[in-house]
Coordinates of C-alpha atoms and ligand atoms in Angstrom, one line a residue:
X294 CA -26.9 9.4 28.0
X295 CA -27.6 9.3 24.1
X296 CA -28.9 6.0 22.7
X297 CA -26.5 3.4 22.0
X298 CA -25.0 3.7 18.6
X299 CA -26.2 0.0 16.9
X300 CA -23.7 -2.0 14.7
X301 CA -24.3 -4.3 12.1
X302 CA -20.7 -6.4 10.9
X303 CA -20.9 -8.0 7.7
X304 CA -18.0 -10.6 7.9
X305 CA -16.4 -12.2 10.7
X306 CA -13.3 -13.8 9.7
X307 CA -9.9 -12.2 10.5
X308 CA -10.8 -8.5 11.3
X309 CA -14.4 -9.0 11.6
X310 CA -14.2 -11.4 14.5
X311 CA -11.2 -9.1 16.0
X312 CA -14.0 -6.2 15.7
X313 CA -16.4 -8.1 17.8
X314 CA -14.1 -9.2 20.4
X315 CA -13.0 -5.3 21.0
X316 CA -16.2 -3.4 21.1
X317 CA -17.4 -6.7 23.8
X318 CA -14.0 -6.3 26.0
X319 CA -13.5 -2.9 25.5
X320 CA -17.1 -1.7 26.0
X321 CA -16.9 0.3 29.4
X322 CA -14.3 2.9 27.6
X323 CA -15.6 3.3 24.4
X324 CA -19.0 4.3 26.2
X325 CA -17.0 6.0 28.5
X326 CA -14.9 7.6 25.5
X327 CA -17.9 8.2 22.9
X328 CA -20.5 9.2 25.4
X329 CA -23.1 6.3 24.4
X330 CA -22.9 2.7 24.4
X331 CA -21.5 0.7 20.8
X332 CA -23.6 -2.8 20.4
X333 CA -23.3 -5.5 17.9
X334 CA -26.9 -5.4 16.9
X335 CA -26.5 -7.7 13.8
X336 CA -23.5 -9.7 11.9
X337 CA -23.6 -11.8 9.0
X338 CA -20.5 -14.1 7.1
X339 CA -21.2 -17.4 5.3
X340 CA -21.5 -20.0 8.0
X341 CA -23.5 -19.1 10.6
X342 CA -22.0 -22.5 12.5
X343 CA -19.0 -21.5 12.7
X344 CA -17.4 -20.4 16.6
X345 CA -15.9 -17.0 16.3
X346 CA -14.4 -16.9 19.8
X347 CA -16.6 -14.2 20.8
X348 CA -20.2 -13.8 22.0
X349 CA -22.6 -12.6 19.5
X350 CA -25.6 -14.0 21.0
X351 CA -27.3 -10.5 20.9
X352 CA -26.5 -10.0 17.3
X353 CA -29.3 -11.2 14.8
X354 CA -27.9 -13.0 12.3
X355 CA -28.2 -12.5 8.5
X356 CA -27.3 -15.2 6.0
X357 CA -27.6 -12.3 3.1
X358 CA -24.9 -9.5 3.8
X359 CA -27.5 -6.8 1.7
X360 CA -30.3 -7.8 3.3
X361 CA -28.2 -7.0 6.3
X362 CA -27.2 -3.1 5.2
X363 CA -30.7 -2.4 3.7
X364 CA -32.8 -3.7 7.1
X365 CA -31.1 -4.6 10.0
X366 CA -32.1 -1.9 13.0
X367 CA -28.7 -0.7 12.9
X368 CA -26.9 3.0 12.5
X369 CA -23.6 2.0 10.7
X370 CA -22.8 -1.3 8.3
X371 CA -19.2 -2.5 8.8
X372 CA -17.9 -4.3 5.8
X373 CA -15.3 -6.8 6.5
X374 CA -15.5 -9.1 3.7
X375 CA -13.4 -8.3 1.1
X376 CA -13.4 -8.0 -2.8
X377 CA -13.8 -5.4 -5.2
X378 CA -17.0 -6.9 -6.2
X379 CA -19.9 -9.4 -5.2
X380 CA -21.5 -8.7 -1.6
X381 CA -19.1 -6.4 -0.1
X382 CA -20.0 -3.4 -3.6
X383 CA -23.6 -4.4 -3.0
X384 CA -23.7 -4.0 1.0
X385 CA -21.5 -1.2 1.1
X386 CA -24.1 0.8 -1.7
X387 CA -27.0 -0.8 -0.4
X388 CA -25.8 1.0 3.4
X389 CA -24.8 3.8 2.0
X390 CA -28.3 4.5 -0.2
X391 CA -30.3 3.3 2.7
X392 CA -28.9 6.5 4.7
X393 CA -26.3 4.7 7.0
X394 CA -22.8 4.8 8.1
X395 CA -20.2 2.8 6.7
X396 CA -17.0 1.2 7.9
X397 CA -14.3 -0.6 5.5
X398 CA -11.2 -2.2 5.7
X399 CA -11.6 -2.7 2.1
X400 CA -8.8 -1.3 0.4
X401 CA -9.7 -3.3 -2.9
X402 CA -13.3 -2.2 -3.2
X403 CA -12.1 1.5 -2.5
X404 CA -9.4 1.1 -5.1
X405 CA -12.0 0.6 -7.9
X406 CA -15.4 1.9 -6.6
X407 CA -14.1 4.6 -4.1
X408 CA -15.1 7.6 -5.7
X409 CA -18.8 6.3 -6.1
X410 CA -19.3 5.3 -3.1
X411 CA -18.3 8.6 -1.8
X412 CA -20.4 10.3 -4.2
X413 CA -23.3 8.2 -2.2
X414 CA -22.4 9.3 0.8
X415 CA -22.0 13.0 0.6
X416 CA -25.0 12.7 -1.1
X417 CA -26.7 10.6 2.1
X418 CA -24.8 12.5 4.5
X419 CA -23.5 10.2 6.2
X420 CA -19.9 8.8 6.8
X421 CA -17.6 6.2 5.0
X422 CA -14.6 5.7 6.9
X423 CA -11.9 3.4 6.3
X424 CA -8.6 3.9 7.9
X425 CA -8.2 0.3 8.2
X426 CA -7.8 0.5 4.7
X427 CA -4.2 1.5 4.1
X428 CA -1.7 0.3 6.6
X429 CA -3.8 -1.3 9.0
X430 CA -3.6 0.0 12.2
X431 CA -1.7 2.7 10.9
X432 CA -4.0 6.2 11.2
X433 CA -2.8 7.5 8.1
X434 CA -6.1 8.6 6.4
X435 CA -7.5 10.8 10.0
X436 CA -3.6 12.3 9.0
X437 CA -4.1 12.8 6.0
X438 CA -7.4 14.6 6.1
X439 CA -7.8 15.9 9.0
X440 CA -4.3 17.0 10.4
X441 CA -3.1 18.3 7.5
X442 CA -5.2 20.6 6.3
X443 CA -3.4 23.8 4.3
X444 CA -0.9 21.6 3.9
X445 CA -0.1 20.8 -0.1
X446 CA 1.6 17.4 -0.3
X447 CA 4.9 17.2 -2.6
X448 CA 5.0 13.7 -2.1
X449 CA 3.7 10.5 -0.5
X450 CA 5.3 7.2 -0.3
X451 CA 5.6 4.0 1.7
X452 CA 5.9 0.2 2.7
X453 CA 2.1 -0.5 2.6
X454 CA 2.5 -4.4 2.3
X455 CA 4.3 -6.7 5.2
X456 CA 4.5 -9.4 3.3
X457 CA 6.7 -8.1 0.7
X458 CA 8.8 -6.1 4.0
X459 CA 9.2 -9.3 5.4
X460 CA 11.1 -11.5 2.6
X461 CA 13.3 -8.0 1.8
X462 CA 14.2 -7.9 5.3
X463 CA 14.8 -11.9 6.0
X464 CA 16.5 -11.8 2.6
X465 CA 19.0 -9.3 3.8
X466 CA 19.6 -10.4 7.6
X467 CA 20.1 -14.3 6.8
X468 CA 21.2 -14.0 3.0
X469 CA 18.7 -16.3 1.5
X470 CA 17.1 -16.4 -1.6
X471 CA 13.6 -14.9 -3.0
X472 CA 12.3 -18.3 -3.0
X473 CA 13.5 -19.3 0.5
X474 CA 11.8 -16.9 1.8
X475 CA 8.6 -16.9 0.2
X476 CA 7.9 -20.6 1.2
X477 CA 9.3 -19.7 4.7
X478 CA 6.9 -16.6 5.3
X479 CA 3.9 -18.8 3.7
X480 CA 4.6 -21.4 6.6
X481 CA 4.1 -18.9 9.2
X482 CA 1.1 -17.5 7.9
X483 CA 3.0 -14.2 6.5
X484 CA 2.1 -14.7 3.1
X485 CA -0.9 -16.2 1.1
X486 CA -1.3 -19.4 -0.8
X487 CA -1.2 -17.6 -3.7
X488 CA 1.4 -14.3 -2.9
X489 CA 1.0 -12.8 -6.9
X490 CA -1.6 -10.3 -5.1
X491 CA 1.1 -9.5 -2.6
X492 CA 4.9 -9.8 -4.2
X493 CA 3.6 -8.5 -7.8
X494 CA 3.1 -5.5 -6.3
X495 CA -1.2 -4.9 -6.8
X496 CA -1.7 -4.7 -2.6
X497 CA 0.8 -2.3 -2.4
X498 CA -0.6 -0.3 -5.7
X499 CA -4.6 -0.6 -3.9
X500 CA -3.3 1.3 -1.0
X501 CA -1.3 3.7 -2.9
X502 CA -4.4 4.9 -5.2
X503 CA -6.4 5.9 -2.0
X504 CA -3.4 8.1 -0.8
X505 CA -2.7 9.3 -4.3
X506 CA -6.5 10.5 -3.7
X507 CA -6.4 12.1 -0.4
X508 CA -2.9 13.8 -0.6
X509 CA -3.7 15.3 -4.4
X510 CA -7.4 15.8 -4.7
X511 CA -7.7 13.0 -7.6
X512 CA -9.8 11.1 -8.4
X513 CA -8.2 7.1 -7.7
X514 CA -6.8 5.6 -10.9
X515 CA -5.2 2.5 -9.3
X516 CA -5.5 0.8 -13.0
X517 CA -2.9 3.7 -14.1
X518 CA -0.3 2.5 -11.3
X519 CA 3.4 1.8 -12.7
X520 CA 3.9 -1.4 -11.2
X521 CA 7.2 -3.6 -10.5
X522 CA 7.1 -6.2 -7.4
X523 CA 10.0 -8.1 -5.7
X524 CA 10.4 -11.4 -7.2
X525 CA 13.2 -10.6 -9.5
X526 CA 15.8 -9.0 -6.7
X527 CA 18.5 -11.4 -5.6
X528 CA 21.0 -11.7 -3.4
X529 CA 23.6 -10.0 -5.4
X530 CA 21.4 -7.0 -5.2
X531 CA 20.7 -6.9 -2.0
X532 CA 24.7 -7.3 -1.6
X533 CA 25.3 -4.5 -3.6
X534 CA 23.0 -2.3 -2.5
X535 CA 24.6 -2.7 1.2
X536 CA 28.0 -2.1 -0.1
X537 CA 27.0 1.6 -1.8
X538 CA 24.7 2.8 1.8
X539 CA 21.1 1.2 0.6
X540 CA 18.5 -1.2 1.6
X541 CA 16.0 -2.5 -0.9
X542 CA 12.3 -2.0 0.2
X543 CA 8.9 -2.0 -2.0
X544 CA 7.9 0.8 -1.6
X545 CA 4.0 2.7 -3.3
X546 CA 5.0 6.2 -4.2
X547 CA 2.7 9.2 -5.3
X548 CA 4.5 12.0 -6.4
X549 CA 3.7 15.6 -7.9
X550 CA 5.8 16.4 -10.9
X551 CA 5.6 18.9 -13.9
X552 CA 4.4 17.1 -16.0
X553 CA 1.4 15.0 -13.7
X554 CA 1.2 12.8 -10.9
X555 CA 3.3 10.0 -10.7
X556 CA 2.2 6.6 -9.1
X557 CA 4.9 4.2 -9.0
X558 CA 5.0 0.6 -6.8
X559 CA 8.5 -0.9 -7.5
X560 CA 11.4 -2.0 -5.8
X561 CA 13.4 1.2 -4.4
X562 CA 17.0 1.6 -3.0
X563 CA 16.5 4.2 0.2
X564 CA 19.4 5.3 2.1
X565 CA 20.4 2.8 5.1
X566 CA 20.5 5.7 7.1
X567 CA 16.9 6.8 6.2
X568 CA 14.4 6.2 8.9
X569 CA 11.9 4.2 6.2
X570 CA 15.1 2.1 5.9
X571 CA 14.6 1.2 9.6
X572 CA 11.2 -0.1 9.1
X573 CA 11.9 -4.3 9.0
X574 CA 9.8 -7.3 8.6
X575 CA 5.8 -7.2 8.8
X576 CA 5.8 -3.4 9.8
X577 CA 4.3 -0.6 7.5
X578 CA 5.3 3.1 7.5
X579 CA 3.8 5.7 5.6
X580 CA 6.1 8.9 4.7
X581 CA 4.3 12.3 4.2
X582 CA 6.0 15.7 2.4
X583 CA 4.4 18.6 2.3
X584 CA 5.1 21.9 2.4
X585 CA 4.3 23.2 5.9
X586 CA 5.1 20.0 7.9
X587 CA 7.9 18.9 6.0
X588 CA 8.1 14.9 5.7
X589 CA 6.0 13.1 8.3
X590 CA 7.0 9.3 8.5
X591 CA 4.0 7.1 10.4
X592 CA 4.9 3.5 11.0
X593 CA 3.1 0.9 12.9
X594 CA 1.7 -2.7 12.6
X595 CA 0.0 -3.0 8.7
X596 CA -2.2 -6.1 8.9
X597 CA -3.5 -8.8 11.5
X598 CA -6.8 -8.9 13.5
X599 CA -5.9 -6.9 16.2
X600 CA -4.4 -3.9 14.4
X601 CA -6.6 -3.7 11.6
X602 CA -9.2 -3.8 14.4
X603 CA -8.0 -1.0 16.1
X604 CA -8.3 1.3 13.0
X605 CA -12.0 0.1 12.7
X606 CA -13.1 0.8 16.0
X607 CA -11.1 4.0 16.0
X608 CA -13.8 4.7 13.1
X609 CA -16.8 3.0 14.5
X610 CA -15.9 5.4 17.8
X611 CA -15.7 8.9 15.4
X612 CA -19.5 8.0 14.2
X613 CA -20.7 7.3 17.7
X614 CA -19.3 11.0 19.2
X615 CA -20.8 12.2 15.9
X616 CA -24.0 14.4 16.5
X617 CA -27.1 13.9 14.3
X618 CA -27.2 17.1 11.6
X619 CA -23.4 17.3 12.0
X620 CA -22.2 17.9 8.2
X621 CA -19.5 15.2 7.8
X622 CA -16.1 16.1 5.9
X623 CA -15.8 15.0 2.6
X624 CA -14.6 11.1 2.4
X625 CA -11.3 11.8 0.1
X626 CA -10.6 15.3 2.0
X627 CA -12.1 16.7 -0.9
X628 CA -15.7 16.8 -2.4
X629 CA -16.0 13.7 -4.2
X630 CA -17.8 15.2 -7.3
X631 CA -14.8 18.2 -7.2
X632 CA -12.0 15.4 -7.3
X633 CA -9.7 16.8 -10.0
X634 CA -9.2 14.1 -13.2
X635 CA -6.1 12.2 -12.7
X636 CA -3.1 13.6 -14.6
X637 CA -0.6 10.8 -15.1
X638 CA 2.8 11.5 -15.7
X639 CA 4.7 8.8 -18.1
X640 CA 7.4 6.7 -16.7
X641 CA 9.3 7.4 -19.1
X642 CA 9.6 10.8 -17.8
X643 CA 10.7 10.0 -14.0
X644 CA 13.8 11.8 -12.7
X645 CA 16.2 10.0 -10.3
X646 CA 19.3 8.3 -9.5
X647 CA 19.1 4.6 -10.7
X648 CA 21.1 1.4 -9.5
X649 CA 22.1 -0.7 -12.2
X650 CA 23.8 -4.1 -11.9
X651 CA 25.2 -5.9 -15.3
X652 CA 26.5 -9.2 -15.1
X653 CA 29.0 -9.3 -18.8
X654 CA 32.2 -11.1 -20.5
X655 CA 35.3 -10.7 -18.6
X656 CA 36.3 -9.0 -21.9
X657 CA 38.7 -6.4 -22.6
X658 CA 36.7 -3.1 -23.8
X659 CA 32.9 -4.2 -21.8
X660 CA 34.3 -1.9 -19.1
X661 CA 34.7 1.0 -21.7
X662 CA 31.4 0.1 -23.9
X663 CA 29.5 0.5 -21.2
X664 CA 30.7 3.7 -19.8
X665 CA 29.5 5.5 -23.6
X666 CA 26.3 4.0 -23.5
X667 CA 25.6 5.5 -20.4
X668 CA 27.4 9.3 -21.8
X669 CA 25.8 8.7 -25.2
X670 CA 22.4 9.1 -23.1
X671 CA 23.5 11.9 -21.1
X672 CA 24.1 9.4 -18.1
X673 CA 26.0 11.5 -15.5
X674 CA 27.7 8.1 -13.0
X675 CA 28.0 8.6 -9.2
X676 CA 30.2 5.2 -9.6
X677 CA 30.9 2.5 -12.0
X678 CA 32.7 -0.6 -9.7
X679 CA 34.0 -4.0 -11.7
X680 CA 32.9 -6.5 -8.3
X681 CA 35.3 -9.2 -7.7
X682 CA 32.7 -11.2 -5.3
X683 CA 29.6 -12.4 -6.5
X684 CA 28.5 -14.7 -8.9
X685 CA 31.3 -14.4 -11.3
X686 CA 32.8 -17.0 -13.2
X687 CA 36.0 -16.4 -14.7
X688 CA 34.8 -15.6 -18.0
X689 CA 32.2 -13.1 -16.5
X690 CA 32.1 -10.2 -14.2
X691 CA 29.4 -7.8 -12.9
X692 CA 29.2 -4.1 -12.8
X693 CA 27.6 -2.5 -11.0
X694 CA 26.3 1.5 -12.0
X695 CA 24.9 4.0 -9.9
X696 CA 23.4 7.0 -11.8
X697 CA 23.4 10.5 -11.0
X698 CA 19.7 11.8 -11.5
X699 CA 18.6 11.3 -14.9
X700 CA 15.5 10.0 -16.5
X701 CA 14.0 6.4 -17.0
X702 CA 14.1 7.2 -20.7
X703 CA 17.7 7.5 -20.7
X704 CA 18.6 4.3 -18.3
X705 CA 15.8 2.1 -20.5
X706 CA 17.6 3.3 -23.6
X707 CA 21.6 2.7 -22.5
X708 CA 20.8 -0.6 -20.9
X709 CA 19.1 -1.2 -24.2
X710 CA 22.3 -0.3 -26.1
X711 CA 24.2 -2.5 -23.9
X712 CA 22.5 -5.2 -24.4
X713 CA 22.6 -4.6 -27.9
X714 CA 26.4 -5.1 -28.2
X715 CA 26.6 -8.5 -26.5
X716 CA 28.5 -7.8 -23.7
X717 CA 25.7 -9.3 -20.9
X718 CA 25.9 -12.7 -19.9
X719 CA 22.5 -12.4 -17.9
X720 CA 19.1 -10.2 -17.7
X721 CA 20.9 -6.8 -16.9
X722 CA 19.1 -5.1 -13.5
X723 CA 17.9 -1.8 -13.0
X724 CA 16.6 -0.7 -9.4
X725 CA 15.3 2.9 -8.7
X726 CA 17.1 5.0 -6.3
X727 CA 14.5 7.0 -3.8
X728 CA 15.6 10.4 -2.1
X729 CA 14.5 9.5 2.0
X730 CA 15.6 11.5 4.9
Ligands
NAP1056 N1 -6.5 -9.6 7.6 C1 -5.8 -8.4 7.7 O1 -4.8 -8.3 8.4 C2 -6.4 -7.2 7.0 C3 -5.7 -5.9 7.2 C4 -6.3 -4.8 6.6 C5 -7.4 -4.9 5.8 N2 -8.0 -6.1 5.7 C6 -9.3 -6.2 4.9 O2 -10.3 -6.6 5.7 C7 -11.3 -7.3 5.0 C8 -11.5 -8.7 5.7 O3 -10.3 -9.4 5.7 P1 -10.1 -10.7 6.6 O4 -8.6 -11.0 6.6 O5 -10.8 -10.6 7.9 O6 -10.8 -11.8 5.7 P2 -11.3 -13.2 6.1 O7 -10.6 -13.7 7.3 O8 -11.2 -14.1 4.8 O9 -12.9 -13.0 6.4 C9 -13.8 -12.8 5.5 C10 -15.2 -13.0 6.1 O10 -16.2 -12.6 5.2 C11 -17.2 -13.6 5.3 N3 -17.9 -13.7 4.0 C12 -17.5 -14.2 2.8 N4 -18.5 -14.1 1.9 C13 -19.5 -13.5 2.5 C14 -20.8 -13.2 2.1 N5 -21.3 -13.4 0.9 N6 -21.7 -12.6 3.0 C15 -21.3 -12.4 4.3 N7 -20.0 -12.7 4.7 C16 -19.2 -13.3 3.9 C17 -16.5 -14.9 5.6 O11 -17.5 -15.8 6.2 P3 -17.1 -17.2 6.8 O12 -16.2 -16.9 8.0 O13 -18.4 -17.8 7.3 O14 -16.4 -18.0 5.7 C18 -15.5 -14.4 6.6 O15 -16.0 -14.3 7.9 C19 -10.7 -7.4 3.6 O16 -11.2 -6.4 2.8 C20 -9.2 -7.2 3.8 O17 -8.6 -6.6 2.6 C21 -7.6 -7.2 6.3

């Protein structure tokens, strides 16, 4: 049997302890699977007191996570710290120059350093996987680059953050409010202390630059993401949206038009009927169009030890059947040095139908007003509805409009108009429709 393939795992919390506790319980099939045994030769996290729940008594401990990468005896360095910067960027380049494999489930560091670090690694020769990256235990990256070759992707989209899933979907089922169930998911662990990260939008827009990557041949520009997140969508939208044959997800979408790429995170109305529709609470799903396959929807668990451990051991198992002087595949399914400059197409520019909701006087001619502002802007309307439930006083009303395609231009600028002539009694709403089959 070929020598046992020597870990090193640089963070133990969540994932990293999850990590551990696999490759100890599940040791007899993954040497069974990969041919060779898979050891924890070496971990390191910031308290070396702390019990992890697993055995790590043959690991040698490293209080320095570099130090770790650059000397441990070990063939891959498995980053499970998280951050952009700080020790997880120095490890992960520190492994990566010193000739070994890497392992992330660091969508964050990817996000801004990706293309370097794959630069480093081609160079090296060696591997840096990271499937638990995007949608936990979701294998969307082995997918992306390595089932779908000759395909060229039209499209990529998805719900790449169960938090946000998870207060549209309670939202919806028990009619509460935004706020409800924000503090409600953040007592059961679903959401963070701080959600910003997570609601606003930036998880979700992390993930979506390393697909953007992979199904375009870009290089990532997460900083050019258009980004809206959830916190603004109330019941009444929700309502409405059930009414007309939607369901209001977050959804990260990449998107090949004629004019660039487009990389939009926002609130979306899909089709109830659509199977990304069906996809409720923490779950993830990742929908793929191309032009061979057609549209390819993955969906699975997102986040939690387990899962995201799953996707890092499916990893840590690809590097162990790996044979030395096997030439790896490019990291981003493309050379990093010949990932193209990323074209971005202008918001302003996106085609599609929109929802629009406008809360106004119960005045005699709103009704009318509103209908030229959207014609003056070449607004073609699927429907126009005056809703008698709601939050309506008697001295206001809501519309609701739902667009045929047109452009964001066009919507920004006839809502603009509306407003202009004082008929809105609140913030007027606009939610982007999303074609799903
Ligand atoms: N949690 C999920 O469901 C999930 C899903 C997908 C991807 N991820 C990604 O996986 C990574 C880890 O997430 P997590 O949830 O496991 O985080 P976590 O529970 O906060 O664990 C972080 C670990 O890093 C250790 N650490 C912090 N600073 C360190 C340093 N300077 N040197 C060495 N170790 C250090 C901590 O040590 P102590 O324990 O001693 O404090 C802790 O063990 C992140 O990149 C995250 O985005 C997580």
């Amino acid at each position: 049997m070929a020598e046992a393939l020597r870990v090193g795992i640089a963070g133990l919390g969540t994932v990293g302890a999850s990590v551990a506790r696999v490759l100890n319980e599940k040791a007899a099939e993954l040497t069974r699977q990969c041919g060779r045994d898979i050891v924890v030769a070496a971990v390191s996290a910031r308290d070396p007191k702390r019990d992890r729940g697993v055995d790590l008594s043959g690991a040698k401990w490293f209080d320095d996570a570099v130090k770790l990468a650059e000397k441990a005896d070990i063939d891959v360095f498995v980053e499970l710290i998280g951050g952009d910067e700080g020790p997880a960027r120095a490890s992960v380049k520190a492994a990566l120059e010193a000739g070994r494999h890497v392992v992330t489930a660091n969508k964050a560091l990817l996000a801004k350093h990706g293309v370097q670090l794959a630069e480093i690694a081609e160079k090296k020769g060696v591997l840096l996987n990271y499937e638990a990256a995007v949608a936990g235990g979701i294998p969307v990256i082995k997918t992306m680059r390595e089932a779908m070759a000759g395909n060229q992707v039209t499209r990529v989209f998805g719900i790449l953050n169960g938090t946000c899933n998870y207060i549209l979907t309670r939202m919806e089922a028990e009619g509460i409010s935004f706020d409800a169930c924000l503090k409600d998911a953040q007592r059961l662990g679903y959401a963070e202390a701080d959600p910003t990260f997570d609601i606003e939008g930036h998880d979700t827009a992390h993930k979506l630059s390393i697909l953007t990557s992979l199904a375009f041949g870009t290089r990532i520009a997460a900083s050019d993401i258009y980004m809206e997140g959830i916190s603004n969508i109330t019941q009444a939208d929700i309502r409405a949206a059930a009414d007309l044959g939607y369901r209001i997800k977050l959804l990260g979408v990449a998107q090949r038009t004629d004019s660039g790429i487009e990389q939009r995170v926002h609130p979306t109305m899909v089709p109830t009927a659509s199977v990304i529709a069906q996809v409720h609470g923490v779950t993830n799903a990742v929908a793929i169009e191309t032009d061979i396959l057609g549209e390819l929807l993955l969906s699975g668990p997102g986040a939690g030890g387990n899962a995201t451990a799953s996707a890092v051991v499916g990893d840590i198992a690809d590097i162990a059947k790996s044979r030395p002087g096997f030439q790896h595949g490019p990291v981003f399914g493309w050379p990093a040095k010949e990932l193209k400059p990323y074209k971005k197409a202008q918001m302003p520019s996106h085609a599609g139908g929109y929802f629009i909701r406008l809360t106004v006087h119960d005045r005699i001619g709103v009704f009318a007003a509103i209908a030229k502002r959207m014609a003056d802007n070449d607004i073609s309307l699927e429907s126009i509805v005056q809703q008698s439930a709601g939050p309506e006083t008697e001295a206001q009303k809501t519309v609701i409009l739902v667009t045929h395609e047109t452009t964001e231009a066009a919507v920004r600028k006839a809502v603009e108009g509306v407003t202009k002539d004082g008929h809105l009694t609140d913030k007027p709403q606009v939610i982007r429709i999303e074609r799903a089959e």
